[in-house]
PDB file of C-alpha atoms in Angstrom:
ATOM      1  CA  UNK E   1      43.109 -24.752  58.804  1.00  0.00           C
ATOM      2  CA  UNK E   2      39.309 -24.996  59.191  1.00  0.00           C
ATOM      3  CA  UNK E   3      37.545 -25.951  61.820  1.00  0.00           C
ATOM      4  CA  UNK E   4      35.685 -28.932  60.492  1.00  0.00           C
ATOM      5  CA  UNK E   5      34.427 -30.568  63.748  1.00  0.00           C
ATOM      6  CA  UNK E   6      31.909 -34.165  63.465  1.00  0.00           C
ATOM      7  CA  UNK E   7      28.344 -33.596  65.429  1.00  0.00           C
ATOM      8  CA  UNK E   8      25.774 -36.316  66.103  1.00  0.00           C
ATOM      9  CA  UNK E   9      27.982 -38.808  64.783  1.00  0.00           C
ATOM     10  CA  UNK E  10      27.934 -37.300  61.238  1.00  0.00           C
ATOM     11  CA  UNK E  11      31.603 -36.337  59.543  1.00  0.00           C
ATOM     12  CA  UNK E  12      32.069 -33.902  57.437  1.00  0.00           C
ATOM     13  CA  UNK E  13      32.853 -35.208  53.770  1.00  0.00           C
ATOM     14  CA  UNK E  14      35.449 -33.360  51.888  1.00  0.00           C
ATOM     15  CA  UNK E  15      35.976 -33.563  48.107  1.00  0.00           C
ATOM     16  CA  UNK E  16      39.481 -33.638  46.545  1.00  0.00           C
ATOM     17  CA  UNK E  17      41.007 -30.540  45.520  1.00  0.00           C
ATOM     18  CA  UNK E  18      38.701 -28.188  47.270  1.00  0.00           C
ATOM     19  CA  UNK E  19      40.694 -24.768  49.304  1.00  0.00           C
ATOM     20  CA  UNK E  20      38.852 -24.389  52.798  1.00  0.00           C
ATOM     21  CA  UNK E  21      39.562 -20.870  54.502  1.00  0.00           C
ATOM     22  CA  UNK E  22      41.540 -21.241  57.459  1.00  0.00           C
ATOM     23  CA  UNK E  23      38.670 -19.735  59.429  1.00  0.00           C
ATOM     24  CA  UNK E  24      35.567 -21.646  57.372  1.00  0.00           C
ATOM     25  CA  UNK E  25      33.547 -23.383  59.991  1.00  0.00           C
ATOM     26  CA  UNK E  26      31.900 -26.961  58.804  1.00  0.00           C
ATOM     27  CA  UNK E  27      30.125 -29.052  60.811  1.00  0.00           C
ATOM     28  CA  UNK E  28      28.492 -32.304  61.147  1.00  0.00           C
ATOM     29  CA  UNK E  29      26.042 -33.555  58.111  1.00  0.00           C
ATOM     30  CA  UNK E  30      27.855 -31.802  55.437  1.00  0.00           C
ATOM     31  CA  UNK E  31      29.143 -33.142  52.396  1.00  0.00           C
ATOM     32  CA  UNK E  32      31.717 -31.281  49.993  1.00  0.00           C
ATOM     33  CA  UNK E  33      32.245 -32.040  46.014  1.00  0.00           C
ATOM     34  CA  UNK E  34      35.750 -32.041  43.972  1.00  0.00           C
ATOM     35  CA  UNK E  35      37.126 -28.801  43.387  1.00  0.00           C
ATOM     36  CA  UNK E  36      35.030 -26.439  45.797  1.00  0.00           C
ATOM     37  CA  UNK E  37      36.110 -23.246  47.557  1.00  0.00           C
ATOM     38  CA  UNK E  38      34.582 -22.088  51.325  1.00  0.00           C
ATOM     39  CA  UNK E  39      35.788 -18.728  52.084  1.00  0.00           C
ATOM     40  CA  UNK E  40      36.387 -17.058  54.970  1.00  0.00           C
ATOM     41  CA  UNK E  41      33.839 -16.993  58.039  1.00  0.00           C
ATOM     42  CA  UNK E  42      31.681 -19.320  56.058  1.00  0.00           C
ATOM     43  CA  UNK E  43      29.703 -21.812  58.181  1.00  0.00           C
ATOM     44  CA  UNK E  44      28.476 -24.739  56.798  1.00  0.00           C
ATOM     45  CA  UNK E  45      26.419 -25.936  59.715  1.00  0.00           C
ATOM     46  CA  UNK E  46      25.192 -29.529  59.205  1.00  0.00           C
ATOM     47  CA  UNK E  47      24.150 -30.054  62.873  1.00  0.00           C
ATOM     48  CA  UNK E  48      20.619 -30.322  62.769  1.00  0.00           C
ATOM     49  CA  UNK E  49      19.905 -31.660  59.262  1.00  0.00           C
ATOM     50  CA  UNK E  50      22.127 -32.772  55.918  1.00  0.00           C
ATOM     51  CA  UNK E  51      23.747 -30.316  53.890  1.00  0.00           C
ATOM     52  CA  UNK E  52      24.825 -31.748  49.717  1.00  0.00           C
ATOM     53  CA  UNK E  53      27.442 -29.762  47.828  1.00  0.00           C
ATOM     54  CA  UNK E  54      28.100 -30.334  44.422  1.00  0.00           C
ATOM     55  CA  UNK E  55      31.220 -29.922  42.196  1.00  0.00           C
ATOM     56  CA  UNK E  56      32.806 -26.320  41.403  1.00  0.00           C
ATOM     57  CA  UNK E  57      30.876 -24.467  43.889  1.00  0.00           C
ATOM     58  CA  UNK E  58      32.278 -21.547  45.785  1.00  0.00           C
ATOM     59  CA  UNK E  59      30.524 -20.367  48.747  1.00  0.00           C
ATOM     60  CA  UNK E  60      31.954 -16.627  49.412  1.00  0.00           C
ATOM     61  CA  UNK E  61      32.782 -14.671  52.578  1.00  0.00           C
ATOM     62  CA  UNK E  62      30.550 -14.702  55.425  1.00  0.00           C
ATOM     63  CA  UNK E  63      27.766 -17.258  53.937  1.00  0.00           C
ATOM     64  CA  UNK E  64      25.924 -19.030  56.788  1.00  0.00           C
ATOM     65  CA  UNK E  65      24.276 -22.710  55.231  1.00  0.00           C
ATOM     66  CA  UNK E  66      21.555 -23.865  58.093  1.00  0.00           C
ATOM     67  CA  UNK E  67      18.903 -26.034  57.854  1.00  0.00           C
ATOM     68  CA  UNK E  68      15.840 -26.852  60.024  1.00  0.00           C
ATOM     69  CA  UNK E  69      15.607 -30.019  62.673  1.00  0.00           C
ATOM     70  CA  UNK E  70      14.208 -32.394  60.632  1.00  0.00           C
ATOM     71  CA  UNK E  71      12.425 -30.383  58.371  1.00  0.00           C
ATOM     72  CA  UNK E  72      14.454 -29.045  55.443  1.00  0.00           C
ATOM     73  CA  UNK E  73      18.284 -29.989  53.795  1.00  0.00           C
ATOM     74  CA  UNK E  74      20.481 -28.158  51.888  1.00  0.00           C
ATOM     75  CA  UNK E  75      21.263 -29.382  48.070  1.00  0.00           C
ATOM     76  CA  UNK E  76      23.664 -27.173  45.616  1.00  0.00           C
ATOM     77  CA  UNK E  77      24.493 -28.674  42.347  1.00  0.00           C
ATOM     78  CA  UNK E  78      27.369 -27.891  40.177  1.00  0.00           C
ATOM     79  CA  UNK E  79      28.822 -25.463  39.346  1.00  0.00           C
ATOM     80  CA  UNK E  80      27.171 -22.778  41.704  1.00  0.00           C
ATOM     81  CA  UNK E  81      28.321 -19.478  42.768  1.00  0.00           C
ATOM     82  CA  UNK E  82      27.176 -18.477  46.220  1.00  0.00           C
ATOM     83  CA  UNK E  83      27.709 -15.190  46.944  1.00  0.00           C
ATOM     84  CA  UNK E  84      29.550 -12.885  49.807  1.00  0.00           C
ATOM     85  CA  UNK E  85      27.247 -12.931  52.979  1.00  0.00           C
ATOM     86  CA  UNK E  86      24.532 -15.094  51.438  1.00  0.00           C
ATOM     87  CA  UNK E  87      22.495 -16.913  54.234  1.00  0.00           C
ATOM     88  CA  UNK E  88      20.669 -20.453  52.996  1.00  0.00           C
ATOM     89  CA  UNK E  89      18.360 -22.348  54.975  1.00  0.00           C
ATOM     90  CA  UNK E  90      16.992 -25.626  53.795  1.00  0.00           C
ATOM     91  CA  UNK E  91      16.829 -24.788  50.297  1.00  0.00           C
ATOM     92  CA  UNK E  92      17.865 -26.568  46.927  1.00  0.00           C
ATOM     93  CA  UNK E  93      20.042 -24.348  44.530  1.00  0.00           C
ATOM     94  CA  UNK E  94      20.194 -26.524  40.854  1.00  0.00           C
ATOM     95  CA  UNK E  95      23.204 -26.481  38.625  1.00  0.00           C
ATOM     96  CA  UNK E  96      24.372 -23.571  37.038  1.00  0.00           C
ATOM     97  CA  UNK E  97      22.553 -20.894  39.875  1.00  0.00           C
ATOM     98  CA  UNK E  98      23.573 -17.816  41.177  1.00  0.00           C
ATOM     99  CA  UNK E  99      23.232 -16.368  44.447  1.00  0.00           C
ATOM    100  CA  UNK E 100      24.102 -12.502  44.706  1.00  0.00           C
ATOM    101  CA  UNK E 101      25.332 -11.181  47.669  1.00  0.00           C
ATOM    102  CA  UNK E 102      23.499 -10.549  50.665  1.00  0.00           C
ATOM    103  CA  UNK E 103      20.912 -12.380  49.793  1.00  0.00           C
ATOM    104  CA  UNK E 104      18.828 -15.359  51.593  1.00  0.00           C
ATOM    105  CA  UNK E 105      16.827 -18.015  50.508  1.00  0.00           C
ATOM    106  CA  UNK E 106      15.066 -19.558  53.164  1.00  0.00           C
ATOM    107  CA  UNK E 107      13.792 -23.369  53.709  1.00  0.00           C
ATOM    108  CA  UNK E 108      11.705 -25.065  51.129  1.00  0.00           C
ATOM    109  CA  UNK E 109      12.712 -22.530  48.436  1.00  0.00           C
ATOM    110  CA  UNK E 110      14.195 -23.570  44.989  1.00  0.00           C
ATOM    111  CA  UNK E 111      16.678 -21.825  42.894  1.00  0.00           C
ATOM    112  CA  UNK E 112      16.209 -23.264  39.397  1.00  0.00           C
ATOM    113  CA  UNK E 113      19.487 -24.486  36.658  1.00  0.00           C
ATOM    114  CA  UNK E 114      20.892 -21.566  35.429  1.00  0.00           C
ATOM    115  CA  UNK E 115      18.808 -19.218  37.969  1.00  0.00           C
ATOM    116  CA  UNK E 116      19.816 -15.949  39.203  1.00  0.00           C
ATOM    117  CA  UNK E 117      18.930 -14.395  42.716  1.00  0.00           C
ATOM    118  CA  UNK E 118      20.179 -10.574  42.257  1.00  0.00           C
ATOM    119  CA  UNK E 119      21.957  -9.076  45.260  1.00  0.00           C
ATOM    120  CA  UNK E 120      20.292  -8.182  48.223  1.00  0.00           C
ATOM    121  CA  UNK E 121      17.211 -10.379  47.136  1.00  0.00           C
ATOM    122  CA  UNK E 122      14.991 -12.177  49.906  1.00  0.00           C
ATOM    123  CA  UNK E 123      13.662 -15.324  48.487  1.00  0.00           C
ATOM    124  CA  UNK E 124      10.991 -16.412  50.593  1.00  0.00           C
ATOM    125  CA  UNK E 125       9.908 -20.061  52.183  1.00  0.00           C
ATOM    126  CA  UNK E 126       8.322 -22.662  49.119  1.00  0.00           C
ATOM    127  CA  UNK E 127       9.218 -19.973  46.604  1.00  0.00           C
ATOM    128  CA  UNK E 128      10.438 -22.048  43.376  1.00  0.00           C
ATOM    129  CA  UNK E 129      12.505 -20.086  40.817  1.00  0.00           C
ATOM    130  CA  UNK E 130      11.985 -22.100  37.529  1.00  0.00           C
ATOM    131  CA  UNK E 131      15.194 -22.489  35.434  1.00  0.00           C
ATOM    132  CA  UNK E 132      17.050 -19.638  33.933  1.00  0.00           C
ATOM    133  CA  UNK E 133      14.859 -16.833  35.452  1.00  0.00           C
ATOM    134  CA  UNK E 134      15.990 -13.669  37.058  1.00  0.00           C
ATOM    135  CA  UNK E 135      14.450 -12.956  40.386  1.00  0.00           C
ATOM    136  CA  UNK E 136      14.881  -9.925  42.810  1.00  0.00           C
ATOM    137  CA  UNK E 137      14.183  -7.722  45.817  1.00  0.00           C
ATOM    138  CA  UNK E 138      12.419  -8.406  48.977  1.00  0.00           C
ATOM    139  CA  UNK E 139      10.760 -10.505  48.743  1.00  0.00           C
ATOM    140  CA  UNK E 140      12.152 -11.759  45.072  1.00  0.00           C
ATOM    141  CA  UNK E 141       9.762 -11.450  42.622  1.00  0.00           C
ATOM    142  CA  UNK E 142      10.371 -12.823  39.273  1.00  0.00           C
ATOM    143  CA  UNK E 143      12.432 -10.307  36.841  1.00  0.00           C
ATOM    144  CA  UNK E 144      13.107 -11.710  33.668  1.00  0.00           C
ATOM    145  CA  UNK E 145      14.232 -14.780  31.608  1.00  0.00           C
ATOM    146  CA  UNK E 146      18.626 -15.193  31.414  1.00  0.00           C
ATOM    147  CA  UNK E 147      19.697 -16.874  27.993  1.00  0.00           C
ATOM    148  CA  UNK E 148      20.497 -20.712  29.118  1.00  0.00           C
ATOM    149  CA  UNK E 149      23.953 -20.478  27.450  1.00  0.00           C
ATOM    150  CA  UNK E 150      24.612 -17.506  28.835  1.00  0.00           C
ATOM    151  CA  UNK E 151      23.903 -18.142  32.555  1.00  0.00           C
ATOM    152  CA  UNK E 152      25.652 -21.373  32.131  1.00  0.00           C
ATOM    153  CA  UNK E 153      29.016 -19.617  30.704  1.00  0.00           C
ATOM    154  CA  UNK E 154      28.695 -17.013  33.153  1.00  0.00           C
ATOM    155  CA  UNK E 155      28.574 -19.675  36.198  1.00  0.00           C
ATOM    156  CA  UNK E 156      30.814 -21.520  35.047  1.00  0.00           C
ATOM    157  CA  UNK E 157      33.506 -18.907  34.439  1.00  0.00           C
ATOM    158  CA  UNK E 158      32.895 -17.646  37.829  1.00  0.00           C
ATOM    159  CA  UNK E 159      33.399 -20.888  39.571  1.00  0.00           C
ATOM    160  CA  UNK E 160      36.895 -21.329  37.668  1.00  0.00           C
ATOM    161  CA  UNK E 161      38.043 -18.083  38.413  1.00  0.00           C
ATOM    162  CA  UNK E 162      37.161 -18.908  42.197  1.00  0.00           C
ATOM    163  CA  UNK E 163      38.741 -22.091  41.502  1.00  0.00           C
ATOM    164  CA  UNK E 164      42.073 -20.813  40.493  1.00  0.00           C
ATOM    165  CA  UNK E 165      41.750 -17.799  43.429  1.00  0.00           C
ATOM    166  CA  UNK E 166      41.780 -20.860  45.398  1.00  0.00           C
ATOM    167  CA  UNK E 167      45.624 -22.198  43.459  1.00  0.00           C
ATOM    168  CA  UNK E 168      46.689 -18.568  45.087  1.00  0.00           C
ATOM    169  CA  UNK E 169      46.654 -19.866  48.584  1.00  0.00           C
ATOM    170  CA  UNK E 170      48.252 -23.205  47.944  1.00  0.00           C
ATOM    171  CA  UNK E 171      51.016 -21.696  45.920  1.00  0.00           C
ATOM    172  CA  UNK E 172      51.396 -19.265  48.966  1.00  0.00           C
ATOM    173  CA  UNK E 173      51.331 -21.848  51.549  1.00  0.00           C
ATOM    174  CA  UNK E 174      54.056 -24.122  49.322  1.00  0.00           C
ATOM    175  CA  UNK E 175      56.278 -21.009  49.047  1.00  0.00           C
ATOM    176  CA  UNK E 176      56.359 -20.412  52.801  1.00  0.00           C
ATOM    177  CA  UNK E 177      56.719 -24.249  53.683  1.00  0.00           C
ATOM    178  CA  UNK E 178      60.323 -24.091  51.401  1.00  0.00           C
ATOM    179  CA  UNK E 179      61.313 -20.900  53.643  1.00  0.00           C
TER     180      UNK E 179
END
């Protein structure tokens, strides 16, 4: 099971039907939408400042989520895709986004609807990535425009197939509770 452990006097919020990792970490000021996947050695670290998760998103191996003291929050829409060691600190990623692996996007930053960070990108402090725009390297710079309908239907298919990688692990832990 995760270790979801209360700091400050803030709870973590979990949303219904959402498969935590049985090593995620989540802590304190963090609040989790319906049908959401945190994979393993994510940390979700709501101890200094709030952290909003929409619905649908999947947060991939190794992501750290920080924020800082009083400063900057985390807010991800719906339907996001975040990523295999992606590090975000006190940033807002809109519906529909993309966040490649390895990459980080660092406080103040904003990831537009429908926006897509490429792999390995470095999206610096106050940078704002309008909707539907393409943005790499480090630091990102601005790439190209993505078709609206066709970052939407690629986000969204991604977060249902993460969502039913998730069904996996609950079928698997069913089958071994009847053994």
């Amino acid at each position: 099971m995760a270790l979801i452990r209360p700091v400050r006097g803030f709870v973590p919020e979990i949303g219904e039907d959402c498969f935590l990792a049985e090593n995620a970490v989540i802590i304190g000021d963090v609040v989790i939408g319906n049908e959401c996947s945190i994979w393993y050695s994510t940390v979700l670290r709501g101890d200094v400042n709030s952290i909003r998760i929409g619905n649908r998103v999947n947060i991939q191996d190794g992501s750290v989520l920080h924020t800082l003291y009083q400063k900057s929050t985390i807010e991800i829409g719906d339907d996001v895709s975040i990523g295999h060691n992606v590090v975000i600190h006190g940033a807002k990623i809109r519906d529909y986004a993309l966040i490649g692996m390895g990459s980080v996007v660092m406080d103040d930053a904003e990831v537009g609807e429908g926006a897509l960070v490429a792999a390995g990108s470095v999206v610096l402090s106050r940078t704002k990535i309008g909707p539907h725009e393409m943005w790499a390297g480090a630091p990102a710079k601005f790439v190209k425009m993505v078709e609206p309908e066709k970052a939407k239907d690629l986000n969204v298919g991604i977060a249902k197939n993460y969502l039913m990688y998730s069904k996996w692990y609950d079928e698997e832990a069913a089958t071994e509770e009847k053994a």
